Amino acid sequence: MLAPALLILASFIIYPALNALYLSLTSTNLLNLKAQTFVGFDNFFRIFGDPTFLVSLVNSVWWTFGAVAFQLVLGMVGALILNRSIKARGLIRSLVLLPWATPSILIALMWMWILDPNQGILNHLLRIIGLASTPITWLAGQDTALPTLIFIDVWQGIPFFAIMLLAAMQAVPEDLLEAAKIDGANGWNSFWHVVLPLIMPTVLITTTLRLIWTANYFDLILILTNGGPANASLTLPLNAYQTAYRGMDFGTGAALSVAQALLLMILVLIYMRQIGKSEIA
């Protein structure tokens, strides 16, 4: 009965993973597959000695943890607001999901127009209120490219946290909140000592999942900056993509992917540990 599921798992997950591991140990050029040779760990030695790898690794850390940290905090605020009795709460919850449900390419094109230095509405508004005298090149400046991309990803990812945390908050027993109120706890104390401990498994699991997804996500960066300017927004998955599909060096590209996978294994182990704790609880 499990054979179909196991076949699909082997075809779409296990085989590609093993093939990537094999390619990382070879010199493989897409234009000349017959010249493929086994080189052992030479690809890994090459990428670890390449300054671009360190740049992309640092950018990936800032991109992943910076974006998810803001998403968690703002998503928590959004969940608290949506958990209150407000008018048209159902409609508001549906609208909140729009950034999360919109395809990444549409998100990228929309923000490309908003941030355009000459015709973009953001620079236009900044000039009107006097905060900028000259157009700001949000996506073309070395100091602004990565923070701008993080901001866009935060805007897109907040709804995921808000809805997940809202579902967890609505599962908190009302009698516990009433007991805390009777004992003299204000809203902040009730949240900190009653609500937060009860939703913490959801917070940890959601955050870990989002860290993994964000670390692998490069669609937005590819469309808006392509890793530029001067590698200021280059991340590990984008580096692997460019090396493999633009440089036609599948061996080194696979080595970059394997290196990232090993780093992500730490997050996976944390996720599995939290899953185990939540099941025990």
PDB file of N, CA and C in Angstrom, residues 153-250:
ATOM      1  N   ASP A 153      10.567  40.680   1.420  1.00  0.00           N
ATOM      2  CA  ASP A 153      10.285  39.324   1.892  1.00  0.00           C
ATOM      3  C   ASP A 153       9.527  39.350   3.215  1.00  0.00           C
ATOM      4  N   VAL A 154       9.854  40.310   4.082  1.00  0.00           N
ATOM      5  CA  VAL A 154       9.119  40.468   5.337  1.00  0.00           C
ATOM      6  C   VAL A 154       7.662  40.793   5.045  1.00  0.00           C
ATOM      7  N   TRP A 155       7.437  41.734   4.128  1.00  0.00           N
ATOM      8  CA  TRP A 155       6.069  42.113   3.757  1.00  0.00           C
ATOM      9  C   TRP A 155       5.286  40.911   3.236  1.00  0.00           C
ATOM     10  N   GLN A 156       5.951  40.065   2.452  1.00  0.00           N
ATOM     11  CA  GLN A 156       5.272  38.898   1.884  1.00  0.00           C
ATOM     12  C   GLN A 156       5.075  37.784   2.909  1.00  0.00           C
ATOM     13  N   GLY A 157       5.979  37.671   3.895  1.00  0.00           N
ATOM     14  CA  GLY A 157       5.935  36.543   4.815  1.00  0.00           C
ATOM     15  C   GLY A 157       5.170  36.770   6.103  1.00  0.00           C
ATOM     16  N   ILE A 158       4.845  38.031   6.430  1.00  0.00           N
ATOM     17  CA  ILE A 158       4.111  38.318   7.663  1.00  0.00           C
ATOM     18  C   ILE A 158       2.789  37.550   7.745  1.00  0.00           C
ATOM     19  N   PRO A 159       1.991  37.492   6.655  1.00  0.00           N
ATOM     20  CA  PRO A 159       0.705  36.784   6.754  1.00  0.00           C
ATOM     21  C   PRO A 159       0.836  35.329   7.192  1.00  0.00           C
ATOM     22  N   PHE A 160       1.907  34.646   6.765  1.00  0.00           N
ATOM     23  CA  PHE A 160       2.087  33.244   7.160  1.00  0.00           C
ATOM     24  C   PHE A 160       2.192  33.120   8.674  1.00  0.00           C
ATOM     25  N   PHE A 161       3.028  33.962   9.280  1.00  0.00           N
ATOM     26  CA  PHE A 161       3.163  33.939  10.737  1.00  0.00           C
ATOM     27  C   PHE A 161       1.861  34.365  11.406  1.00  0.00           C
ATOM     28  N   ALA A 162       1.236  35.401  10.883  1.00  0.00           N
ATOM     29  CA  ALA A 162       0.018  35.924  11.507  1.00  0.00           C
ATOM     30  C   ALA A 162      -1.080  34.860  11.560  1.00  0.00           C
ATOM     31  N   ILE A 163      -1.295  34.158  10.460  1.00  0.00           N
ATOM     32  CA  ILE A 163      -2.366  33.163  10.416  1.00  0.00           C
ATOM     33  C   ILE A 163      -2.018  31.946  11.270  1.00  0.00           C
ATOM     34  N   MET A 164      -0.766  31.484  11.219  1.00  0.00           N
ATOM     35  CA  MET A 164      -0.367  30.336  12.022  1.00  0.00           C
ATOM     36  C   MET A 164      -0.470  30.640  13.523  1.00  0.00           C
ATOM     37  N   LEU A 165       0.010  31.801  13.927  1.00  0.00           N
ATOM     38  CA  LEU A 165      -0.033  32.165  15.342  1.00  0.00           C
ATOM     39  C   LEU A 165      -1.458  32.466  15.785  1.00  0.00           C
ATOM     40  N   LEU A 166      -2.264  33.027  14.880  1.00  0.00           N
ATOM     41  CA  LEU A 166      -3.663  33.278  15.217  1.00  0.00           C
ATOM     42  C   LEU A 166      -4.392  31.969  15.495  1.00  0.00           C
ATOM     43  N   ALA A 167      -4.143  30.948  14.672  1.00  0.00           N
ATOM     44  CA  ALA A 167      -4.772  29.644  14.903  1.00  0.00           C
ATOM     45  C   ALA A 167      -4.366  29.076  16.256  1.00  0.00           C
ATOM     46  N   ALA A 168      -3.082  29.253  16.624  1.00  0.00           N
ATOM     47  CA  ALA A 168      -2.618  28.754  17.920  1.00  0.00           C
ATOM     48  C   ALA A 168      -3.250  29.542  19.065  1.00  0.00           C
ATOM     49  N   MET A 169      -3.387  30.852  18.907  1.00  0.00           N
ATOM     50  CA  MET A 169      -3.988  31.686  19.959  1.00  0.00           C
ATOM     51  C   MET A 169      -5.455  31.329  20.192  1.00  0.00           C
ATOM     52  N   GLN A 170      -6.154  30.991  19.132  1.00  0.00           N
ATOM     53  CA  GLN A 170      -7.571  30.664  19.279  1.00  0.00           C
ATOM     54  C   GLN A 170      -7.781  29.306  19.937  1.00  0.00           C
ATOM     55  N   ALA A 171      -6.721  28.525  20.045  1.00  0.00           N
ATOM     56  CA  ALA A 171      -6.811  27.235  20.728  1.00  0.00           C
ATOM     57  C   ALA A 171      -6.509  27.357  22.222  1.00  0.00           C
ATOM     58  N   VAL A 172      -6.108  28.556  22.668  1.00  0.00           N
ATOM     59  CA  VAL A 172      -5.837  28.760  24.094  1.00  0.00           C
ATOM     60  C   VAL A 172      -7.161  28.741  24.860  1.00  0.00           C
ATOM     61  N   PRO A 173      -7.297  27.913  25.895  1.00  0.00           N
ATOM     62  CA  PRO A 173      -8.550  27.830  26.647  1.00  0.00           C
ATOM     63  C   PRO A 173      -8.936  29.170  27.265  1.00  0.00           C
ATOM     64  N   GLU A 174     -10.186  29.557  27.102  1.00  0.00           N
ATOM     65  CA  GLU A 174     -10.669  30.828  27.627  1.00  0.00           C
ATOM     66  C   GLU A 174     -10.658  30.850  29.153  1.00  0.00           C
ATOM     67  N   ASP A 175     -10.856  29.667  29.784  1.00  0.00           N
ATOM     68  CA  ASP A 175     -10.898  29.648  31.246  1.00  0.00           C
ATOM     69  C   ASP A 175      -9.553  30.035  31.853  1.00  0.00           C
ATOM     70  N   LEU A 176      -8.449  29.711  31.159  1.00  0.00           N
ATOM     71  CA  LEU A 176      -7.140  30.119  31.667  1.00  0.00           C
ATOM     72  C   LEU A 176      -6.984  31.639  31.617  1.00  0.00           C
ATOM     73  N   LEU A 177      -7.464  32.254  30.547  1.00  0.00           N
ATOM     74  CA  LEU A 177      -7.390  33.708  30.438  1.00  0.00           C
ATOM     75  C   LEU A 177      -8.285  34.380  31.462  1.00  0.00           C
ATOM     76  N   GLU A 178      -9.444  33.790  31.684  1.00  0.00           N
ATOM     77  CA  GLU A 178     -10.353  34.341  32.693  1.00  0.00           C
ATOM     78  C   GLU A 178      -9.749  34.221  34.091  1.00  0.00           C
ATOM     79  N   ALA A 179      -9.095  33.083  34.376  1.00  0.00           N
ATOM     80  CA  ALA A 179      -8.466  32.898  35.681  1.00  0.00           C
ATOM     81  C   ALA A 179      -7.341  33.907  35.888  1.00  0.00           C
ATOM     82  N   ALA A 180      -6.563  34.153  34.820  1.00  0.00           N
ATOM     83  CA  ALA A 180      -5.483  35.136  34.923  1.00  0.00           C
ATOM     84  C   ALA A 180      -6.040  36.529  35.156  1.00  0.00           C
ATOM     85  N   LYS A 181      -7.160  36.844  34.533  1.00  0.00           N
ATOM     86  CA  LYS A 181      -7.781  38.156  34.712  1.00  0.00           C
ATOM     87  C   LYS A 181      -8.306  38.323  36.128  1.00  0.00           C
ATOM     88  N   ILE A 182      -8.881  37.261  36.662  1.00  0.00           N
ATOM     89  CA  ILE A 182      -9.386  37.306  38.039  1.00  0.00           C
ATOM     90  C   ILE A 182      -8.249  37.500  39.033  1.00  0.00           C
ATOM     91  N   ASP A 183      -7.096  36.910  38.716  1.00  0.00           N
ATOM     92  CA  ASP A 183      -5.927  37.038  39.583  1.00  0.00           C
ATOM     93  C   ASP A 183      -5.242  38.395  39.467  1.00  0.00           C
ATOM     94  N   GLY A 184      -5.786  39.265  38.619  1.00  0.00           N
ATOM     95  CA  GLY A 184      -5.249  40.624  38.512  1.00  0.00           C
ATOM     96  C   GLY A 184      -4.267  40.837  37.381  1.00  0.00           C
ATOM     97  N   ALA A 185      -4.124  39.865  36.481  1.00  0.00           N
ATOM     98  CA  ALA A 185      -3.183  40.018  35.369  1.00  0.00           C
ATOM     99  C   ALA A 185      -3.766  40.944  34.313  1.00  0.00           C
ATOM    100  N   ASN A 186      -2.944  41.868  33.822  1.00  0.00           N
ATOM    101  CA  ASN A 186      -3.378  42.721  32.723  1.00  0.00           C
ATOM    102  C   ASN A 186      -3.153  42.008  31.394  1.00  0.00           C
ATOM    103  N   GLY A 187      -3.415  42.717  30.291  1.00  0.00           N
ATOM    104  CA  GLY A 187      -3.299  42.092  28.976  1.00  0.00           C
ATOM    105  C   GLY A 187      -1.899  41.592  28.673  1.00  0.00           C
ATOM    106  N   TRP A 188      -0.877  42.397  29.032  1.00  0.00           N
ATOM    107  CA  TRP A 188       0.508  42.001  28.769  1.00  0.00           C
ATOM    108  C   TRP A 188       0.902  40.779  29.585  1.00  0.00           C
ATOM    109  N   ASN A 189       0.521  40.774  30.879  1.00  0.00           N
ATOM    110  CA  ASN A 189       0.853  39.622  31.734  1.00  0.00           C
ATOM    111  C   ASN A 189       0.162  38.352  31.260  1.00  0.00           C
ATOM    112  N   SER A 190      -1.085  38.487  30.810  1.00  0.00           N
ATOM    113  CA  SER A 190      -1.812  37.320  30.308  1.00  0.00           C
ATOM    114  C   SER A 190      -1.135  36.752  29.061  1.00  0.00           C
ATOM    115  N   PHE A 191      -0.692  37.648  28.192  1.00  0.00           N
ATOM    116  CA  PHE A 191      -0.026  37.182  26.979  1.00  0.00           C
ATOM    117  C   PHE A 191       1.305  36.529  27.313  1.00  0.00           C
ATOM    118  N   TRP A 192       2.104  37.177  28.182  1.00  0.00           N
ATOM    119  CA  TRP A 192       3.465  36.706  28.453  1.00  0.00           C
ATOM    120  C   TRP A 192       3.487  35.410  29.253  1.00  0.00           C
ATOM    121  N   HIS A 193       2.562  35.272  30.221  1.00  0.00           N
ATOM    122  CA  HIS A 193       2.607  34.121  31.126  1.00  0.00           C
ATOM    123  C   HIS A 193       1.593  33.022  30.795  1.00  0.00           C
ATOM    124  N   VAL A 194       0.598  33.324  29.964  1.00  0.00           N
ATOM    125  CA  VAL A 194      -0.415  32.319  29.641  1.00  0.00           C
ATOM    126  C   VAL A 194      -0.395  31.974  28.148  1.00  0.00           C
ATOM    127  N   VAL A 195      -0.586  32.984  27.308  1.00  0.00           N
ATOM    128  CA  VAL A 195      -0.725  32.733  25.871  1.00  0.00           C
ATOM    129  C   VAL A 195       0.590  32.276  25.246  1.00  0.00           C
ATOM    130  N   LEU A 196       1.673  33.024  25.492  1.00  0.00           N
ATOM    131  CA  LEU A 196       2.947  32.719  24.836  1.00  0.00           C
ATOM    132  C   LEU A 196       3.468  31.317  25.164  1.00  0.00           C
ATOM    133  N   PRO A 197       3.457  30.880  26.435  1.00  0.00           N
ATOM    134  CA  PRO A 197       3.924  29.507  26.693  1.00  0.00           C
ATOM    135  C   PRO A 197       3.100  28.444  25.974  1.00  0.00           C
ATOM    136  N   LEU A 198       1.792  28.685  25.822  1.00  0.00           N
ATOM    137  CA  LEU A 198       0.934  27.693  25.182  1.00  0.00           C
ATOM    138  C   LEU A 198       1.123  27.655  23.663  1.00  0.00           C
ATOM    139  N   ILE A 199       1.453  28.793  23.066  1.00  0.00           N
ATOM    140  CA  ILE A 199       1.635  28.807  21.608  1.00  0.00           C
ATOM    141  C   ILE A 199       3.101  28.643  21.213  1.00  0.00           C
ATOM    142  N   MET A 200       3.996  28.495  22.195  1.00  0.00           N
ATOM    143  CA  MET A 200       5.424  28.398  21.887  1.00  0.00           C
ATOM    144  C   MET A 200       5.775  27.245  20.947  1.00  0.00           C
ATOM    145  N   PRO A 201       5.167  26.046  21.076  1.00  0.00           N
ATOM    146  CA  PRO A 201       5.474  24.991  20.088  1.00  0.00           C
ATOM    147  C   PRO A 201       5.177  25.422  18.658  1.00  0.00           C
ATOM    148  N   THR A 202       4.050  26.120  18.464  1.00  0.00           N
ATOM    149  CA  THR A 202       3.719  26.631  17.127  1.00  0.00           C
ATOM    150  C   THR A 202       4.717  27.680  16.680  1.00  0.00           C
ATOM    151  N   VAL A 203       5.135  28.555  17.588  1.00  0.00           N
ATOM    152  CA  VAL A 203       6.115  29.595  17.261  1.00  0.00           C
ATOM    153  C   VAL A 203       7.424  28.963  16.798  1.00  0.00           C
ATOM    154  N   LEU A 204       7.906  27.977  17.547  1.00  0.00           N
ATOM    155  CA  LEU A 204       9.189  27.350  17.227  1.00  0.00           C
ATOM    156  C   LEU A 204       9.133  26.586  15.906  1.00  0.00           C
ATOM    157  N   ILE A 205       8.089  25.811  15.717  1.00  0.00           N
ATOM    158  CA  ILE A 205       7.970  25.009  14.500  1.00  0.00           C
ATOM    159  C   ILE A 205       7.779  25.908  13.283  1.00  0.00           C
ATOM    160  N   THR A 206       6.915  26.923  13.407  1.00  0.00           N
ATOM    161  CA  THR A 206       6.682  27.847  12.299  1.00  0.00           C
ATOM    162  C   THR A 206       7.951  28.613  11.944  1.00  0.00           C
ATOM    163  N   THR A 207       8.679  29.054  12.951  1.00  0.00           N
ATOM    164  CA  THR A 207       9.913  29.804  12.705  1.00  0.00           C
ATOM    165  C   THR A 207      10.956  28.930  12.027  1.00  0.00           C
ATOM    166  N   THR A 208      11.091  27.692  12.477  1.00  0.00           N
ATOM    167  CA  THR A 208      12.069  26.785  11.875  1.00  0.00           C
ATOM    168  C   THR A 208      11.731  26.492  10.421  1.00  0.00           C
ATOM    169  N   LEU A 209      10.454  26.231  10.147  1.00  0.00           N
ATOM    170  CA  LEU A 209      10.030  25.985   8.769  1.00  0.00           C
ATOM    171  C   LEU A 209      10.305  27.195   7.889  1.00  0.00           C
ATOM    172  N   ARG A 210       9.980  28.370   8.406  1.00  0.00           N
ATOM    173  CA  ARG A 210      10.178  29.592   7.621  1.00  0.00           C
ATOM    174  C   ARG A 210      11.668  29.867   7.385  1.00  0.00           C
ATOM    175  N   LEU A 211      12.513  29.541   8.355  1.00  0.00           N
ATOM    176  CA  LEU A 211      13.956  29.694   8.167  1.00  0.00           C
ATOM    177  C   LEU A 211      14.449  28.816   7.016  1.00  0.00           C
ATOM    178  N   ILE A 212      13.970  27.580   6.975  1.00  0.00           N
ATOM    179  CA  ILE A 212      14.378  26.659   5.908  1.00  0.00           C
ATOM    180  C   ILE A 212      13.894  27.160   4.555  1.00  0.00           C
ATOM    181  N   TRP A 213      12.627  27.585   4.489  1.00  0.00           N
ATOM    182  CA  TRP A 213      12.074  28.065   3.229  1.00  0.00           C
ATOM    183  C   TRP A 213      12.798  29.325   2.751  1.00  0.00           C
ATOM    184  N   THR A 214      13.049  30.251   3.656  1.00  0.00           N
ATOM    185  CA  THR A 214      13.686  31.511   3.275  1.00  0.00           C
ATOM    186  C   THR A 214      15.123  31.277   2.825  1.00  0.00           C
ATOM    187  N   ALA A 215      15.822  30.364   3.493  1.00  0.00           N
ATOM    188  CA  ALA A 215      17.209  30.071   3.110  1.00  0.00           C
ATOM    189  C   ALA A 215      17.283  29.540   1.685  1.00  0.00           C
ATOM    190  N   ASN A 216      16.271  28.799   1.245  1.00  0.00           N
ATOM    191  CA  ASN A 216      16.267  28.226  -0.104  1.00  0.00           C
ATOM    192  C   ASN A 216      15.626  29.138  -1.149  1.00  0.00           C
ATOM    193  N   TYR A 217      15.016  30.218  -0.713  1.00  0.00           N
ATOM    194  CA  TYR A 217      14.216  31.074  -1.598  1.00  0.00           C
ATOM    195  C   TYR A 217      15.099  32.121  -2.268  1.00  0.00           C
ATOM    196  N   PHE A 218      15.142  32.104  -3.603  1.00  0.00           N
ATOM    197  CA  PHE A 218      15.936  33.113  -4.292  1.00  0.00           C
ATOM    198  C   PHE A 218      15.210  33.715  -5.499  1.00  0.00           C
ATOM    199  N   ASP A 219      13.929  33.371  -5.701  1.00  0.00           N
ATOM    200  CA  ASP A 219      13.166  33.891  -6.837  1.00  0.00           C
ATOM    201  C   ASP A 219      13.147  35.418  -6.832  1.00  0.00           C
ATOM    202  N   LEU A 220      12.836  35.984  -5.668  1.00  0.00           N
ATOM    203  CA  LEU A 220      12.738  37.432  -5.538  1.00  0.00           C
ATOM    204  C   LEU A 220      14.067  38.106  -5.862  1.00  0.00           C
ATOM    205  N   ILE A 221      15.153  37.554  -5.328  1.00  0.00           N
ATOM    206  CA  ILE A 221      16.473  38.131  -5.547  1.00  0.00           C
ATOM    207  C   ILE A 221      16.868  38.010  -7.012  1.00  0.00           C
ATOM    208  N   LEU A 222      16.571  36.878  -7.623  1.00  0.00           N
ATOM    209  CA  LEU A 222      16.928  36.640  -9.018  1.00  0.00           C
ATOM    210  C   LEU A 222      16.272  37.675  -9.931  1.00  0.00           C
ATOM    211  N   ILE A 223      15.008  37.971  -9.688  1.00  0.00           N
ATOM    212  CA  ILE A 223      14.269  38.880 -10.562  1.00  0.00           C
ATOM    213  C   ILE A 223      14.648  40.336 -10.310  1.00  0.00           C
ATOM    214  N   LEU A 224      14.801  40.719  -9.049  1.00  0.00           N
ATOM    215  CA  LEU A 224      14.988  42.134  -8.721  1.00  0.00           C
ATOM    216  C   LEU A 224      16.432  42.605  -8.830  1.00  0.00           C
ATOM    217  N   THR A 225      17.396  41.801  -8.399  1.00  0.00           N
ATOM    218  CA  THR A 225      18.786  42.265  -8.397  1.00  0.00           C
ATOM    219  C   THR A 225      19.751  41.285  -9.058  1.00  0.00           C
ATOM    220  N   ASN A 226      19.343  40.036  -9.205  1.00  0.00           N
ATOM    221  CA  ASN A 226      20.224  38.996  -9.749  1.00  0.00           C
ATOM    222  C   ASN A 226      21.528  38.886  -8.949  1.00  0.00           C
ATOM    223  N   GLY A 227      21.447  39.166  -7.648  1.00  0.00           N
ATOM    224  CA  GLY A 227      22.621  39.058  -6.802  1.00  0.00           C
ATOM    225  C   GLY A 227      23.463  40.313  -6.722  1.00  0.00           C
ATOM    226  N   GLY A 228      23.164  41.301  -7.516  1.00  0.00           N
ATOM    227  CA  GLY A 228      23.954  42.536  -7.540  1.00  0.00           C
ATOM    228  C   GLY A 228      23.437  43.567  -6.560  1.00  0.00           C
ATOM    229  N   PRO A 229      24.054  44.734  -6.558  1.00  0.00           N
ATOM    230  CA  PRO A 229      25.234  45.080  -7.365  1.00  0.00           C
ATOM    231  C   PRO A 229      26.516  44.576  -6.701  1.00  0.00           C
ATOM    232  N   ALA A 230      27.452  44.099  -7.512  1.00  0.00           N
ATOM    233  CA  ALA A 230      28.745  43.606  -7.020  1.00  0.00           C
ATOM    234  C   ALA A 230      28.578  42.556  -5.927  1.00  0.00           C
ATOM    235  N   ASN A 231      27.628  41.611  -6.157  1.00  0.00           N
ATOM    236  CA  ASN A 231      27.366  40.498  -5.231  1.00  0.00           C
ATOM    237  C   ASN A 231      26.831  40.958  -3.879  1.00  0.00           C
ATOM    238  N   ALA A 232      26.305  42.179  -3.785  1.00  0.00           N
ATOM    239  CA  ALA A 232      25.803  42.696  -2.505  1.00  0.00           C
ATOM    240  C   ALA A 232      24.568  41.944  -2.028  1.00  0.00           C
ATOM    241  N   SER A 233      23.837  41.303  -2.942  1.00  0.00           N
ATOM    242  CA  SER A 233      22.645  40.540  -2.555  1.00  0.00           C
ATOM    243  C   SER A 233      22.718  39.091  -3.023  1.00  0.00           C
ATOM    244  N   LEU A 234      23.925  38.620  -3.290  1.00  0.00           N
ATOM    245  CA  LEU A 234      24.118  37.233  -3.729  1.00  0.00           C
ATOM    246  C   LEU A 234      24.005  36.292  -2.534  1.00  0.00           C
ATOM    247  N   THR A 235      23.130  35.295  -2.630  1.00  0.00           N
ATOM    248  CA  THR A 235      22.969  34.297  -1.579  1.00  0.00           C
ATOM    249  C   THR A 235      23.443  32.939  -2.081  1.00  0.00           C
ATOM    250  N   LEU A 236      23.551  31.984  -1.177  1.00  0.00           N
ATOM    251  CA  LEU A 236      24.074  30.664  -1.546  1.00  0.00           C
ATOM    252  C   LEU A 236      23.253  29.969  -2.636  1.00  0.00           C
ATOM    253  N   PRO A 237      21.921  29.882  -2.511  1.00  0.00           N
ATOM    254  CA  PRO A 237      21.175  29.197  -3.576  1.00  0.00           C
ATOM    255  C   PRO A 237      21.279  29.910  -4.920  1.00  0.00           C
ATOM    256  N   LEU A 238      21.308  31.249  -4.916  1.00  0.00           N
ATOM    257  CA  LEU A 238      21.466  31.976  -6.170  1.00  0.00           C
ATOM    258  C   LEU A 238      22.862  31.769  -6.737  1.00  0.00           C
ATOM    259  N   ASN A 239      23.858  31.713  -5.876  1.00  0.00           N
ATOM    260  CA  ASN A 239      25.225  31.432  -6.300  1.00  0.00           C
ATOM    261  C   ASN A 239      25.307  30.057  -6.965  1.00  0.00           C
ATOM    262  N   ALA A 240      24.659  29.074  -6.371  1.00  0.00           N
ATOM    263  CA  ALA A 240      24.648  27.726  -6.945  1.00  0.00           C
ATOM    264  C   ALA A 240      23.930  27.716  -8.293  1.00  0.00           C
ATOM    265  N   TYR A 241      22.822  28.434  -8.381  1.00  0.00           N
ATOM    266  CA  TYR A 241      22.056  28.491  -9.637  1.00  0.00           C
ATOM    267  C   TYR A 241      22.884  29.129 -10.744  1.00  0.00           C
ATOM    268  N   GLN A 242      23.519  30.263 -10.445  1.00  0.00           N
ATOM    269  CA  GLN A 242      24.307  30.951 -11.462  1.00  0.00           C
ATOM    270  C   GLN A 242      25.510  30.116 -11.898  1.00  0.00           C
ATOM    271  N   THR A 243      26.136  29.453 -10.938  1.00  0.00           N
ATOM    272  CA  THR A 243      27.299  28.628 -11.267  1.00  0.00           C
ATOM    273  C   THR A 243      26.919  27.458 -12.164  1.00  0.00           C
ATOM    274  N   ALA A 244      25.790  26.821 -11.858  1.00  0.00           N
ATOM    275  CA  ALA A 244      25.383  25.631 -12.601  1.00  0.00           C
ATOM    276  C   ALA A 244      24.764  25.970 -13.949  1.00  0.00           C
ATOM    277  N   TYR A 245      23.811  26.903 -13.966  1.00  0.00           N
ATOM    278  CA  TYR A 245      23.014  27.111 -15.173  1.00  0.00           C
ATOM    279  C   TYR A 245      23.515  28.252 -16.048  1.00  0.00           C
ATOM    280  N   ARG A 246      24.335  29.127 -15.502  1.00  0.00           N
ATOM    281  CA  ARG A 246      24.904  30.191 -16.330  1.00  0.00           C
ATOM    282  C   ARG A 246      26.382  29.939 -16.611  1.00  0.00           C
ATOM    283  N   GLY A 247      27.082  29.427 -15.621  1.00  0.00           N
ATOM    284  CA  GLY A 247      28.478  29.071 -15.844  1.00  0.00           C
ATOM    285  C   GLY A 247      28.641  27.679 -16.409  1.00  0.00           C
ATOM    286  N   MET A 248      27.528  26.924 -16.491  1.00  0.00           N
ATOM    287  CA  MET A 248      27.528  25.550 -17.012  1.00  0.00           C
ATOM    288  C   MET A 248      28.437  24.613 -16.219  1.00  0.00           C
ATOM    289  N   ASP A 249      28.774  24.993 -15.003  1.00  0.00           N
ATOM    290  CA  ASP A 249      29.623  24.162 -14.146  1.00  0.00           C
ATOM    291  C   ASP A 249      28.741  23.477 -13.109  1.00  0.00           C
ATOM    292  N   PHE A 250      28.202  22.327 -13.483  1.00  0.00           N
ATOM    293  CA  PHE A 250      27.262  21.633 -12.609  1.00  0.00           C
ATOM    294  C   PHE A 250      27.951  21.021 -11.402  1.00  0.00           C
TER     295      PHE A 250
END
